[in-house]
């Protein structure tokens, strides 16, 4: 999708701070971090939100890719949070599915 911000970031057309990449997934630092480590993990394929996919491979690989990002960022032992905001009520502002990987501080529950 040419008018999608995260498709353009994954394609390198809009700059970002890359953390990890493979042939199907891309991870980069959030521009407005909510924790000392805040990385966004996305599929290179455009999917608007979790509501728009029934592909267990894509969803499973995205979560495992987010797990690998957390591991690479040194968060695995202390703990981290993987969040997929879905639609406006949950705070989704960019309609290309993404997993937030948050860590480096203690997290409260329930989230706001
Ligand atoms: P959402 O609110 O949709 O779950 O998350 C979108 C995230 O994308 C937000 O945390 C926001 O800070 C981040 N974001 C929005 N625009 C950009 C951008 O141009 N570059 C980067 N690196 N992050 C962005
Ligand atoms: Zn997209």
JSON list of N, CA, C and O in Angstrom, two decimals, residues 6-8 23 25 28 31-32 35 38 43 47 49 52 66 70-72 77 80-83 90-91 95 111:
[
{"chain": "A", "resi": 6, "resn": "UNK", "atom": "N", "xyz": [3.62, 2.58, 7.55]},
{"chain": "A", "resi": 6, "resn": "UNK", "atom": "CA", "xyz": [4.49, 1.47, 7.93]},
{"chain": "A", "resi": 6, "resn": "UNK", "atom": "C", "xyz": [4.94, 0.65, 6.72]},
{"chain": "A", "resi": 6, "resn": "UNK", "atom": "O", "xyz": [6.02, 0.07, 6.75]},
{"chain": "A", "resi": 7, "resn": "UNK", "atom": "N", "xyz": [4.13, 0.58, 5.66]},
{"chain": "A", "resi": 7, "resn": "UNK", "atom": "CA", "xyz": [4.62, -0.04, 4.41]},
{"chain": "A", "resi": 7, "resn": "UNK", "atom": "C", "xyz": [5.82, 0.75, 3.89]},
{"chain": "A", "resi": 7, "resn": "UNK", "atom": "O", "xyz": [6.82, 0.17, 3.45]},
{"chain": "A", "resi": 8, "resn": "UNK", "atom": "N", "xyz": [5.74, 2.08, 3.98]},
{"chain": "A", "resi": 8, "resn": "UNK", "atom": "CA", "xyz": [6.84, 2.92, 3.49]},
{"chain": "A", "resi": 8, "resn": "UNK", "atom": "C", "xyz": [8.07, 2.80, 4.38]},
{"chain": "A", "resi": 8, "resn": "UNK", "atom": "O", "xyz": [9.20, 2.79, 3.89]},
{"chain": "A", "resi": 23, "resn": "UNK", "atom": "N", "xyz": [13.15, -11.56, 5.84]},
{"chain": "A", "resi": 23, "resn": "UNK", "atom": "CA", "xyz": [12.49, -11.36, 4.55]},
{"chain": "A", "resi": 23, "resn": "UNK", "atom": "C", "xyz": [11.03, -10.95, 4.68]},
{"chain": "A", "resi": 23, "resn": "UNK", "atom": "O", "xyz": [10.48, -10.31, 3.78]},
{"chain": "A", "resi": 25, "resn": "UNK", "atom": "N", "xyz": [9.51, -9.68, 7.96]},
{"chain": "A", "resi": 25, "resn": "UNK", "atom": "CA", "xyz": [9.19, -8.84, 9.12]},
{"chain": "A", "resi": 25, "resn": "UNK", "atom": "C", "xyz": [10.25, -7.77, 9.31]},
{"chain": "A", "resi": 25, "resn": "UNK", "atom": "O", "xyz": [11.42, -7.94, 8.90]},
{"chain": "A", "resi": 28, "resn": "UNK", "atom": "N", "xyz": [11.55, -1.63, 14.24]},
{"chain": "A", "resi": 28, "resn": "UNK", "atom": "CA", "xyz": [12.17, -0.30, 14.31]},
{"chain": "A", "resi": 28, "resn": "UNK", "atom": "C", "xyz": [11.71, 0.40, 15.59]},
{"chain": "A", "resi": 28, "resn": "UNK", "atom": "O", "xyz": [10.67, 0.06, 16.16]},
{"chain": "A", "resi": 31, "resn": "UNK", "atom": "N", "xyz": [8.85, 6.25, 17.46]},
{"chain": "A", "resi": 31, "resn": "UNK", "atom": "CA", "xyz": [9.27, 7.65, 17.44]},
{"chain": "A", "resi": 31, "resn": "UNK", "atom": "C", "xyz": [8.89, 8.36, 18.74]},
{"chain": "A", "resi": 31, "resn": "UNK", "atom": "O", "xyz": [9.47, 9.41, 19.07]},
{"chain": "A", "resi": 32, "resn": "UNK", "atom": "N", "xyz": [7.95, 7.80, 19.49]},
{"chain": "A", "resi": 32, "resn": "UNK", "atom": "CA", "xyz": [7.46, 8.41, 20.73]},
{"chain": "A", "resi": 32, "resn": "UNK", "atom": "C", "xyz": [7.45, 7.34, 21.84]},
{"chain": "A", "resi": 32, "resn": "UNK", "atom": "O", "xyz": [6.39, 6.85, 22.25]},
{"chain": "A", "resi": 35, "resn": "UNK", "atom": "N", "xyz": [8.52, 3.57, 26.93]},
{"chain": "A", "resi": 35, "resn": "UNK", "atom": "CA", "xyz": [9.35, 2.81, 27.86]},
{"chain": "A", "resi": 35, "resn": "UNK", "atom": "C", "xyz": [10.79, 2.96, 27.37]},
{"chain": "A", "resi": 35, "resn": "UNK", "atom": "O", "xyz": [11.02, 3.36, 26.22]},
{"chain": "A", "resi": 38, "resn": "UNK", "atom": "N", "xyz": [11.25, 0.63, 23.31]},
{"chain": "A", "resi": 38, "resn": "UNK", "atom": "CA", "xyz": [9.93, 0.61, 22.67]},
{"chain": "A", "resi": 38, "resn": "UNK", "atom": "C", "xyz": [10.16, 0.42, 21.18]},
{"chain": "A", "resi": 38, "resn": "UNK", "atom": "O", "xyz": [10.56, 1.34, 20.46]},
{"chain": "A", "resi": 43, "resn": "UNK", "atom": "N", "xyz": [4.78, -6.91, 9.95]},
{"chain": "A", "resi": 43, "resn": "UNK", "atom": "CA", "xyz": [4.99, -7.70, 8.73]},
{"chain": "A", "resi": 43, "resn": "UNK", "atom": "C", "xyz": [5.23, -6.74, 7.58]},
{"chain": "A", "resi": 43, "resn": "UNK", "atom": "O", "xyz": [4.66, -5.63, 7.56]},
{"chain": "A", "resi": 47, "resn": "UNK", "atom": "N", "xyz": [-1.31, -5.50, 6.30]},
{"chain": "A", "resi": 47, "resn": "UNK", "atom": "CA", "xyz": [-2.54, -5.98, 6.94]},
{"chain": "A", "resi": 47, "resn": "UNK", "atom": "C", "xyz": [-2.96, -4.83, 7.84]},
{"chain": "A", "resi": 47, "resn": "UNK", "atom": "O", "xyz": [-2.14, -4.33, 8.63]},
{"chain": "A", "resi": 49, "resn": "UNK", "atom": "N", "xyz": [-5.14, -4.45, 10.44]},
{"chain": "A", "resi": 49, "resn": "UNK", "atom": "CA", "xyz": [-5.23, -4.66, 11.89]},
{"chain": "A", "resi": 49, "resn": "UNK", "atom": "C", "xyz": [-5.41, -6.15, 12.16]},
{"chain": "A", "resi": 49, "resn": "UNK", "atom": "O", "xyz": [-5.61, -6.95, 11.22]},
{"chain": "A", "resi": 52, "resn": "UNK", "atom": "N", "xyz": [-8.23, -7.81, 10.52]},
{"chain": "A", "resi": 52, "resn": "UNK", "atom": "CA", "xyz": [-8.22, -8.01, 9.07]},
{"chain": "A", "resi": 52, "resn": "UNK", "atom": "C", "xyz": [-7.41, -9.21, 8.62]},
{"chain": "A", "resi": 52, "resn": "UNK", "atom": "O", "xyz": [-7.10, -9.34, 7.44]},
{"chain": "A", "resi": 66, "resn": "UNK", "atom": "N", "xyz": [8.46, -10.57, 17.46]},
{"chain": "A", "resi": 66, "resn": "UNK", "atom": "CA", "xyz": [8.48, -9.61, 18.58]},
{"chain": "A", "resi": 66, "resn": "UNK", "atom": "C", "xyz": [9.25, -10.21, 19.76]},
{"chain": "A", "resi": 66, "resn": "UNK", "atom": "O", "xyz": [10.03, -9.51, 20.43]},
{"chain": "A", "resi": 70, "resn": "UNK", "atom": "N", "xyz": [12.63, -8.71, 21.59]},
{"chain": "A", "resi": 70, "resn": "UNK", "atom": "CA", "xyz": [12.80, -8.55, 23.04]},
{"chain": "A", "resi": 70, "resn": "UNK", "atom": "C", "xyz": [14.08, -9.24, 23.50]},
{"chain": "A", "resi": 70, "resn": "UNK", "atom": "O", "xyz": [14.84, -8.69, 24.31]},
{"chain": "A", "resi": 71, "resn": "UNK", "atom": "N", "xyz": [14.33, -10.41, 22.96]},
{"chain": "A", "resi": 71, "resn": "UNK", "atom": "CA", "xyz": [15.55, -11.16, 23.33]},
{"chain": "A", "resi": 71, "resn": "UNK", "atom": "C", "xyz": [16.79, -10.38, 22.91]},
{"chain": "A", "resi": 71, "resn": "UNK", "atom": "O", "xyz": [17.72, -10.21, 23.69]},
{"chain": "A", "resi": 72, "resn": "UNK", "atom": "N", "xyz": [16.79, -9.88, 21.67]},
{"chain": "A", "resi": 72, "resn": "UNK", "atom": "CA", "xyz": [17.94, -9.11, 21.15]},
{"chain": "A", "resi": 72, "resn": "UNK", "atom": "C", "xyz": [18.16, -7.82, 21.93]},
{"chain": "A", "resi": 72, "resn": "UNK", "atom": "O", "xyz": [19.28, -7.35, 22.08]},
{"chain": "A", "resi": 77, "resn": "UNK", "atom": "N", "xyz": [14.85, -11.82, 30.21]},
{"chain": "A", "resi": 77, "resn": "UNK", "atom": "CA", "xyz": [14.82, -12.28, 31.60]},
{"chain": "A", "resi": 77, "resn": "UNK", "atom": "C", "xyz": [14.05, -11.33, 32.50]},
{"chain": "A", "resi": 77, "resn": "UNK", "atom": "O", "xyz": [13.21, -11.75, 33.30]},
{"chain": "A", "resi": 80, "resn": "UNK", "atom": "N", "xyz": [9.04, -8.21, 29.56]},
{"chain": "A", "resi": 80, "resn": "UNK", "atom": "CA", "xyz": [8.65, -7.23, 28.53]},
{"chain": "A", "resi": 80, "resn": "UNK", "atom": "C", "xyz": [7.19, -7.43, 28.21]},
{"chain": "A", "resi": 80, "resn": "UNK", "atom": "O", "xyz": [6.57, -8.43, 28.61]},
{"chain": "A", "resi": 81, "resn": "UNK", "atom": "N", "xyz": [6.63, -6.48, 27.47]},
{"chain": "A", "resi": 81, "resn": "UNK", "atom": "CA", "xyz": [5.23, -6.57, 27.08]},
{"chain": "A", "resi": 81, "resn": "UNK", "atom": "C", "xyz": [5.13, -6.48, 25.57]},
{"chain": "A", "resi": 81, "resn": "UNK", "atom": "O", "xyz": [5.78, -5.64, 24.95]},
{"chain": "A", "resi": 82, "resn": "UNK", "atom": "N", "xyz": [4.29, -7.35, 24.98]},
{"chain": "A", "resi": 82, "resn": "UNK", "atom": "CA", "xyz": [4.00, -7.31, 23.54]},
{"chain": "A", "resi": 82, "resn": "UNK", "atom": "C", "xyz": [2.52, -6.96, 23.41]},
{"chain": "A", "resi": 82, "resn": "UNK", "atom": "O", "xyz": [1.67, -7.66, 23.96]},
{"chain": "A", "resi": 83, "resn": "UNK", "atom": "N", "xyz": [2.24, -5.85, 22.71]},
{"chain": "A", "resi": 83, "resn": "UNK", "atom": "CA", "xyz": [0.88, -5.30, 22.65]},
{"chain": "A", "resi": 83, "resn": "UNK", "atom": "C", "xyz": [0.48, -5.08, 21.19]},
{"chain": "A", "resi": 83, "resn": "UNK", "atom": "O", "xyz": [1.25, -4.48, 20.43]},
{"chain": "A", "resi": 90, "resn": "UNK", "atom": "N", "xyz": [-8.86, 0.93, 21.35]},
{"chain": "A", "resi": 90, "resn": "UNK", "atom": "CA", "xyz": [-7.64, 0.42, 22.00]},
{"chain": "A", "resi": 90, "resn": "UNK", "atom": "C", "xyz": [-6.44, 1.32, 21.73]},
{"chain": "A", "resi": 90, "resn": "UNK", "atom": "O", "xyz": [-5.33, 1.01, 22.17]},
{"chain": "A", "resi": 91, "resn": "UNK", "atom": "N", "xyz": [-6.66, 2.39, 20.97]},
{"chain": "A", "resi": 91, "resn": "UNK", "atom": "CA", "xyz": [-5.56, 3.34, 20.72]},
{"chain": "A", "resi": 91, "resn": "UNK", "atom": "C", "xyz": [-4.81, 3.10, 19.43]},
{"chain": "A", "resi": 91, "resn": "UNK", "atom": "O", "xyz": [-3.75, 3.69, 19.23]},
{"chain": "A", "resi": 95, "resn": "UNK", "atom": "N", "xyz": [-2.86, 2.10, 10.81]},
{"chain": "A", "resi": 95, "resn": "UNK", "atom": "CA", "xyz": [-3.61, 0.92, 10.40]},
{"chain": "A", "resi": 95, "resn": "UNK", "atom": "C", "xyz": [-2.79, 0.03, 9.47]},
{"chain": "A", "resi": 95, "resn": "UNK", "atom": "O", "xyz": [-3.16, -0.25, 8.34]},
{"chain": "A", "resi": 111, "resn": "UNK", "atom": "N", "xyz": [-3.37, -2.22, 32.14]},
{"chain": "A", "resi": 111, "resn": "UNK", "atom": "CA", "xyz": [-2.88, -1.07, 31.40]},
{"chain": "A", "resi": 111, "resn": "UNK", "atom": "C", "xyz": [-3.98, -0.01, 31.29]},
{"chain": "A", "resi": 111, "resn": "UNK", "atom": "O", "xyz": [-5.16, -0.32, 31.44]}
]
